[in-house]
PDB file of C-alpha atoms in Angstrom:
ATOM      1  CA  MET A   1     148.636 209.970  39.298  1.00  0.00           C
ATOM      2  CA  ARG A   2     151.014 208.041  41.505  1.00  0.00           C
ATOM      3  CA  LEU A   3     149.328 209.516  44.588  1.00  0.00           C
ATOM      4  CA  THR A   4     145.944 208.416  43.355  1.00  0.00           C
ATOM      5  CA  ILE A   5     147.184 204.855  42.839  1.00  0.00           C
ATOM      6  CA  VAL A   6     148.721 204.818  46.312  1.00  0.00           C
ATOM      7  CA  LEU A   7     145.455 205.987  47.834  1.00  0.00           C
ATOM      8  CA  ILE A   8     143.483 203.387  45.922  1.00  0.00           C
ATOM      9  CA  VAL A   9     145.905 200.660  46.994  1.00  0.00           C
ATOM     10  CA  SER A  10     145.767 201.824  50.614  1.00  0.00           C
ATOM     11  CA  LEU A  11     141.994 201.931  50.542  1.00  0.00           C
ATOM     12  CA  PHE A  12     141.828 198.493  49.002  1.00  0.00           C
ATOM     13  CA  SER A  13     144.308 197.153  51.557  1.00  0.00           C
ATOM     14  CA  GLY A  14     142.246 198.664  54.383  1.00  0.00           C
ATOM     15  CA  LEU A  15     139.124 197.010  53.037  1.00  0.00           C
ATOM     16  CA  ILE A  16     140.950 193.654  52.901  1.00  0.00           C
ATOM     17  CA  LEU A  17     142.257 194.081  56.449  1.00  0.00           C
ATOM     18  CA  ALA A  18     138.811 195.054  57.720  1.00  0.00           C
ATOM     19  CA  GLN A  19     137.329 192.028  56.023  1.00  0.00           C
ATOM     20  CA  GLU A  20     140.009 189.802  57.509  1.00  0.00           C
ATOM     21  CA  GLY A  21     139.376 191.407  60.915  1.00  0.00           C
ATOM     22  CA  ASP A  22     135.698 190.563  60.648  1.00  0.00           C
ATOM     23  CA  ASN A  23     136.616 186.987  59.759  1.00  0.00           C
ATOM     24  CA  VAL A  24     138.935 186.709  62.755  1.00  0.00           C
ATOM     25  CA  SER A  25     136.259 188.061  65.055  1.00  0.00           C
ATOM     26  CA  GLU A  26     133.760 185.582  63.728  1.00  0.00           C
ATOM     27  CA  LYS A  27     136.266 182.764  64.158  1.00  0.00           C
ATOM     28  CA  LEU A  28     136.956 183.849  67.746  1.00  0.00           C
ATOM     29  CA  LYS A  29     133.254 183.963  68.502  1.00  0.00           C
ATOM     30  CA  ALA A  30     132.826 180.518  66.962  1.00  0.00           C
ATOM     31  CA  MET A  31     135.716 179.173  69.050  1.00  0.00           C
ATOM     32  CA  GLU A  32     134.267 180.768  72.195  1.00  0.00           C
ATOM     33  CA  THR A  33     130.892 179.187  71.455  1.00  0.00           C
ATOM     34  CA  ARG A  34     132.536 175.795  70.984  1.00  0.00           C
ATOM     35  CA  LEU A  35     134.441 176.220  74.268  1.00  0.00           C
ATOM     36  CA  VAL A  36     131.260 177.143  76.129  1.00  0.00           C
ATOM     37  CA  ASN A  37     129.482 174.143  74.628  1.00  0.00           C
ATOM     38  CA  SER A  38     132.393 171.897  75.573  1.00  0.00           C
ATOM     39  CA  GLU A  39     132.379 173.258  79.109  1.00  0.00           C
ATOM     40  CA  THR A  40     128.632 172.698  79.343  1.00  0.00           C
ATOM     41  CA  ARG A  41     129.032 169.107  78.152  1.00  0.00           C
ATOM     42  CA  LEU A  42     131.868 168.618  80.648  1.00  0.00           C
ATOM     43  CA  VAL A  43     129.720 169.936  83.499  1.00  0.00           C
ATOM     44  CA  ASN A  44     126.887 167.670  82.425  1.00  0.00           C
ATOM     45  CA  SER A  45     129.254 164.714  82.277  1.00  0.00           C
ATOM     46  CA  GLU A  46     130.588 165.566  85.735  1.00  0.00           C
ATOM     47  CA  THR A  47     127.018 165.776  87.078  1.00  0.00           C
ATOM     48  CA  ARG A  48     126.162 162.396  85.581  1.00  0.00           C
ATOM     49  CA  LEU A  49     129.367 160.958  87.038  1.00  0.00           C
ATOM     50  CA  MET A  50     128.488 162.273  90.499  1.00  0.00           C
ATOM     51  CA  ASP A  51     125.003 160.799  90.161  1.00  0.00           C
ATOM     52  CA  THR A  52     126.559 157.458  89.231  1.00  0.00           C
ATOM     53  CA  VAL A  53     128.932 157.613  92.216  1.00  0.00           C
ATOM     54  CA  THR A  54     126.005 158.418  94.515  1.00  0.00           C
ATOM     55  CA  ARG A  55     124.009 155.477  93.166  1.00  0.00           C
ATOM     56  CA  LEU A  56     127.025 153.191  93.588  1.00  0.00           C
ATOM     57  CA  MET A  57     127.457 154.336  97.202  1.00  0.00           C
ATOM     58  CA  ASP A  58     123.762 153.736  97.882  1.00  0.00           C
ATOM     59  CA  THR A  59     124.071 150.274  96.345  1.00  0.00           C
ATOM     60  CA  GLU A  60     127.145 149.547  98.483  1.00  0.00           C
ATOM     61  CA  ASN A  61     125.295 150.637 101.620  1.00  0.00           C
ATOM     62  CA  ARG A  62     122.358 148.414 100.764  1.00  0.00           C
ATOM     63  CA  LEU A  63     124.729 145.514 100.163  1.00  0.00           C
ATOM     64  CA  LYS A  64     126.352 146.088 103.555  1.00  0.00           C
ATOM     65  CA  GLU A  65     122.934 146.190 105.212  1.00  0.00           C
ATOM     66  CA  SER A  66     121.999 142.946 103.463  1.00  0.00           C
ATOM     67  CA  GLU A  67     125.268 141.333 104.585  1.00  0.00           C
ATOM     68  CA  ASN A  68     124.622 142.415 108.179  1.00  0.00           C
ATOM     69  CA  GLN A  69     121.100 141.008 108.031  1.00  0.00           C
ATOM     70  CA  ILE A  70     122.432 137.736 106.652  1.00  0.00           C
ATOM     71  CA  LEU A  71     125.031 137.579 109.436  1.00  0.00           C
ATOM     72  CA  GLU A  72     122.344 138.254 112.050  1.00  0.00           C
ATOM     73  CA  LEU A  73     120.193 135.482 110.615  1.00  0.00           C
ATOM     74  CA  LYS A  74     123.158 133.103 110.586  1.00  0.00           C
ATOM     75  CA  ASN A  75     123.960 133.994 114.191  1.00  0.00           C
ATOM     76  CA  LYS A  76     120.370 133.385 115.207  1.00  0.00           C
ATOM     77  CA  GLU A  77     120.436 130.049 113.435  1.00  0.00           C
ATOM     78  CA  HIS A  78     123.439 129.033 115.548  1.00  0.00           C
ATOM     79  CA  LYS A  79     121.884 130.094 118.857  1.00  0.00           C
ATOM     80  CA  THR A  80     120.642 126.642 119.788  1.00  0.00           C
ATOM     81  CA  VAL A  81     121.119 126.098 123.521  1.00  0.00           C
ATOM     82  CA  ILE A  82     120.143 122.755 125.086  1.00  0.00           C
ATOM     83  CA  PHE A  83     121.721 120.910 127.968  1.00  0.00           C
ATOM     84  CA  SER A  84     120.987 118.015 130.260  1.00  0.00           C
ATOM     85  CA  ALA A  85     123.276 116.547 132.903  1.00  0.00           C
ATOM     86  CA  ALA A  86     123.187 114.093 135.776  1.00  0.00           C
ATOM     87  CA  THR A  87     125.157 114.180 139.012  1.00  0.00           C
ATOM     88  CA  GLY A  88     127.068 110.973 138.418  1.00  0.00           C
ATOM     89  CA  GLY A  89     128.455 109.479 141.598  1.00  0.00           C
ATOM     90  CA  GLY A  90     128.506 105.763 140.911  1.00  0.00           C
ATOM     91  CA  GLY A  91     125.352 104.922 142.834  1.00  0.00           C
ATOM     92  CA  ASN A  92     126.318 106.653 146.075  1.00  0.00           C
ATOM     93  CA  THR A  93     124.813 109.504 148.059  1.00  0.00           C
ATOM     94  CA  ILE A  94     126.022 113.065 147.425  1.00  0.00           C
ATOM     95  CA  GLY A  95     126.039 114.876 150.758  1.00  0.00           C
ATOM     96  CA  PRO A  96     125.189 115.668 153.408  1.00  0.00           C
ATOM     97  CA  PHE A  97     127.378 118.783 153.678  1.00  0.00           C
ATOM     98  CA  ASN A  98     127.589 121.259 156.535  1.00  0.00           C
ATOM     99  CA  THR A  99     126.537 124.216 154.323  1.00  0.00           C
ATOM    100  CA  ASP A 100     124.466 124.814 151.225  1.00  0.00           C
ATOM    101  CA  THR A 101     126.565 123.518 148.335  1.00  0.00           C
ATOM    102  CA  THR A 102     126.349 124.069 144.605  1.00  0.00           C
ATOM    103  CA  LEU A 103     125.470 120.727 143.093  1.00  0.00           C
ATOM    104  CA  ILE A 104     127.730 119.781 140.210  1.00  0.00           C
ATOM    105  CA  TYR A 105     126.115 117.651 137.535  1.00  0.00           C
ATOM    106  CA  ARG A 106     129.198 115.996 136.110  1.00  0.00           C
ATOM    107  CA  THR A 107     127.684 113.534 133.640  1.00  0.00           C
ATOM    108  CA  LEU A 108     126.821 115.377 130.446  1.00  0.00           C
ATOM    109  CA  ILE A 109     123.917 113.971 128.470  1.00  0.00           C
ATOM    110  CA  THR A 110     123.506 116.887 126.070  1.00  0.00           C
ATOM    111  CA  ASN A 111     125.292 120.230 125.944  1.00  0.00           C
ATOM    112  CA  ILE A 112     124.512 121.952 122.644  1.00  0.00           C
ATOM    113  CA  GLY A 113     125.935 125.459 122.795  1.00  0.00           C
ATOM    114  CA  ALA A 114     128.270 124.570 125.697  1.00  0.00           C
ATOM    115  CA  ALA A 115     126.495 126.971 128.057  1.00  0.00           C
ATOM    116  CA  TYR A 116     126.541 124.523 130.978  1.00  0.00           C
ATOM    117  CA  SER A 117     129.829 123.731 132.739  1.00  0.00           C
ATOM    118  CA  PRO A 118     130.179 120.204 134.174  1.00  0.00           C
ATOM    119  CA  SER A 119     133.145 121.386 136.232  1.00  0.00           C
ATOM    120  CA  THR A 120     131.290 124.152 138.091  1.00  0.00           C
ATOM    121  CA  GLY A 121     127.639 123.090 137.782  1.00  0.00           C
ATOM    122  CA  ILE A 122     126.733 126.561 136.501  1.00  0.00           C
ATOM    123  CA  PHE A 123     124.770 127.461 133.364  1.00  0.00           C
ATOM    124  CA  VAL A 124     125.680 130.843 131.823  1.00  0.00           C
ATOM    125  CA  ALA A 125     123.191 132.371 129.391  1.00  0.00           C
ATOM    126  CA  PRO A 126     124.950 132.964 126.042  1.00  0.00           C
ATOM    127  CA  VAL A 127     122.188 135.217 124.648  1.00  0.00           C
ATOM    128  CA  PRO A 128     119.266 137.165 126.148  1.00  0.00           C
ATOM    129  CA  GLY A 129     116.025 135.246 125.999  1.00  0.00           C
ATOM    130  CA  VAL A 130     113.518 133.015 127.748  1.00  0.00           C
ATOM    131  CA  TYR A 131     114.880 129.692 129.018  1.00  0.00           C
ATOM    132  CA  TYR A 132     113.232 126.612 130.475  1.00  0.00           C
ATOM    133  CA  PHE A 133     114.859 124.698 133.348  1.00  0.00           C
ATOM    134  CA  THR A 134     114.041 121.458 135.144  1.00  0.00           C
ATOM    135  CA  ILE A 135     115.521 119.818 138.237  1.00  0.00           C
ATOM    136  CA  PHE A 136     114.782 116.277 139.414  1.00  0.00           C
ATOM    137  CA  PHE A 137     116.128 114.198 142.269  1.00  0.00           C
ATOM    138  CA  HIS A 138     116.146 110.710 143.703  1.00  0.00           C
ATOM    139  CA  VAL A 139     116.787 110.488 147.447  1.00  0.00           C
ATOM    140  CA  GLY A 140     116.918 107.947 150.259  1.00  0.00           C
ATOM    141  CA  ARG A 141     114.879 108.276 153.418  1.00  0.00           C
ATOM    142  CA  ASP A 142     117.598 109.042 155.944  1.00  0.00           C
ATOM    143  CA  HIS A 143     118.340 112.752 155.499  1.00  0.00           C
ATOM    144  CA  GLY A 144     115.722 113.989 153.078  1.00  0.00           C
ATOM    145  CA  THR A 145     116.703 116.645 150.554  1.00  0.00           C
ATOM    146  CA  ILE A 146     116.131 120.178 149.366  1.00  0.00           C
ATOM    147  CA  LEU A 147     117.316 121.540 146.027  1.00  0.00           C
ATOM    148  CA  ARG A 148     117.164 125.248 145.248  1.00  0.00           C
ATOM    149  CA  LEU A 149     117.552 126.732 141.787  1.00  0.00           C
ATOM    150  CA  TYR A 150     119.142 130.197 141.676  1.00  0.00           C
ATOM    151  CA  LYS A 151     119.393 132.906 139.062  1.00  0.00           C
ATOM    152  CA  ASN A 152     122.597 134.672 140.021  1.00  0.00           C
ATOM    153  CA  ASN A 153     121.985 135.097 143.788  1.00  0.00           C
ATOM    154  CA  GLU A 154     118.186 135.070 143.580  1.00  0.00           C
ATOM    155  CA  LEU A 155     116.249 132.001 144.694  1.00  0.00           C
ATOM    156  CA  ILE A 156     113.807 131.061 141.947  1.00  0.00           C
ATOM    157  CA  ILE A 157     112.341 127.614 142.744  1.00  0.00           C
ATOM    158  CA  LYS A 158     112.971 124.702 145.074  1.00  0.00           C
ATOM    159  CA  THR A 159     111.969 121.093 145.543  1.00  0.00           C
ATOM    160  CA  HIS A 160     112.358 118.994 148.689  1.00  0.00           C
ATOM    161  CA  ASP A 161     111.614 115.781 150.507  1.00  0.00           C
ATOM    162  CA  PHE A 162     111.522 115.199 154.253  1.00  0.00           C
ATOM    163  CA  PRO A 163     113.233 112.325 156.041  1.00  0.00           C
ATOM    164  CA  SER A 164     110.936 109.353 156.439  1.00  0.00           C
ATOM    165  CA  THR A 165     110.878 105.931 158.043  1.00  0.00           C
ATOM    166  CA  SER A 166     107.859 104.735 156.081  1.00  0.00           C
ATOM    167  CA  ASP A 167     109.421 104.479 152.631  1.00  0.00           C
ATOM    168  CA  ARG A 168     112.845 103.688 151.277  1.00  0.00           C
ATOM    169  CA  ALA A 169     113.237 106.476 148.674  1.00  0.00           C
ATOM    170  CA  ASP A 170     111.478 109.345 146.976  1.00  0.00           C
ATOM    171  CA  ASN A 171     111.631 111.318 143.731  1.00  0.00           C
ATOM    172  CA  GLY A 172     110.765 114.938 143.117  1.00  0.00           C
ATOM    173  CA  GLY A 173     111.416 117.925 140.926  1.00  0.00           C
ATOM    174  CA  ASN A 174     110.362 121.331 139.698  1.00  0.00           C
ATOM    175  CA  THR A 175     110.415 123.413 136.504  1.00  0.00           C
ATOM    176  CA  VAL A 176     110.502 127.096 135.596  1.00  0.00           C
ATOM    177  CA  PHE A 177     110.645 129.541 132.692  1.00  0.00           C
ATOM    178  CA  LEU A 178     113.261 132.268 133.209  1.00  0.00           C
ATOM    179  CA  GLN A 179     113.952 135.456 131.288  1.00  0.00           C
ATOM    180  CA  LEU A 180     117.715 135.927 131.259  1.00  0.00           C
ATOM    181  CA  VAL A 181     120.173 138.427 129.891  1.00  0.00           C
ATOM    182  CA  GLN A 182     123.530 137.428 128.489  1.00  0.00           C
ATOM    183  CA  GLY A 183     125.855 136.360 131.292  1.00  0.00           C
ATOM    184  CA  ASP A 184     123.157 135.460 133.844  1.00  0.00           C
ATOM    185  CA  ARG A 185     124.101 132.396 135.906  1.00  0.00           C
ATOM    186  CA  VAL A 186     121.707 129.588 136.809  1.00  0.00           C
ATOM    187  CA  TYR A 187     122.684 126.801 139.191  1.00  0.00           C
ATOM    188  CA  VAL A 188     121.319 124.392 141.794  1.00  0.00           C
ATOM    189  CA  GLN A 189     122.284 124.189 145.451  1.00  0.00           C
ATOM    190  CA  LEU A 190     121.869 121.203 147.749  1.00  0.00           C
ATOM    191  CA  GLY A 191     120.685 122.298 151.186  1.00  0.00           C
ATOM    192  CA  ALA A 192     122.878 121.843 154.249  1.00  0.00           C
ATOM    193  CA  ASN A 193     122.637 118.420 155.906  1.00  0.00           C
ATOM    194  CA  LYS A 194     120.694 117.024 152.921  1.00  0.00           C
ATOM    195  CA  HIS A 195     121.628 114.520 150.259  1.00  0.00           C
ATOM    196  CA  VAL A 196     120.658 113.161 146.838  1.00  0.00           C
ATOM    197  CA  TRP A 197     121.327 109.873 145.131  1.00  0.00           C
ATOM    198  CA  GLY A 198     124.237 110.183 142.719  1.00  0.00           C
ATOM    199  CA  THR A 199     124.053 108.265 139.454  1.00  0.00           C
ATOM    200  CA  ASP A 200     124.151 108.971 135.735  1.00  0.00           C
ATOM    201  CA  TYR A 201     120.359 108.646 135.492  1.00  0.00           C
ATOM    202  CA  ASP A 202     118.410 109.860 138.544  1.00  0.00           C
ATOM    203  CA  THR A 203     119.280 113.367 139.768  1.00  0.00           C
ATOM    204  CA  THR A 204     119.354 115.708 136.781  1.00  0.00           C
ATOM    205  CA  PHE A 205     119.514 119.351 135.748  1.00  0.00           C
ATOM    206  CA  SER A 206     118.299 120.366 132.270  1.00  0.00           C
ATOM    207  CA  GLY A 207     117.425 123.477 130.309  1.00  0.00           C
ATOM    208  CA  PHE A 208     117.048 124.980 126.882  1.00  0.00           C
ATOM    209  CA  LEU A 209     116.587 128.311 125.114  1.00  0.00           C
ATOM    210  CA  VAL A 210     112.913 128.800 124.230  1.00  0.00           C
ATOM    211  CA  THR A 211     113.243 132.105 122.374  1.00  0.00           C
ATOM    212  CA  GLU A 212     115.680 134.967 122.025  1.00  0.00           C
ATOM    213  CA  MET A 213     114.649 138.423 123.208  1.00  0.00           C
TER     214      MET A 213
END
């Protein structure tokens, strides 16, 4: 009898343990499913985060491009180059000299952009572009004159007047459009044994930037 009870109890206990084992297995499967779902949501969140970072980087790049464009526009707005200068000289002749001499226009009338130097007589192009230059002179009859405009060491234009006994003075000039790169030098030379009249009004050198290239 006792043996029968023990067997029944053991059988019943085994059934309970088996049932509990099934419950544990189900719980483990449920936990595993929840972990997989959590991992999937985490991966999705990470993907969305990466997409957001990518969009932010694209936005930052576009902002940088816009800033650069704005800076370029501001720089272009400031590239105004205009100058005009006269020889000065107090109403006396400048020259004649034994050799060709760079004529220094010391009296500044306008020098927007500071590209012309009244101490050297040389204009230095601050930006690449097309420039317009003019030279004019007033001269007495004794020696005549010749003015040559150079781009670096290249003769571009000239204007001249021959000595004369039939008139007291003459005026003359010339103009030119020049395509320059940054750093090109433009200046005027007075020919050897020639002269011009030096005042703040008569013999002038002028130029301006027409358009950037």
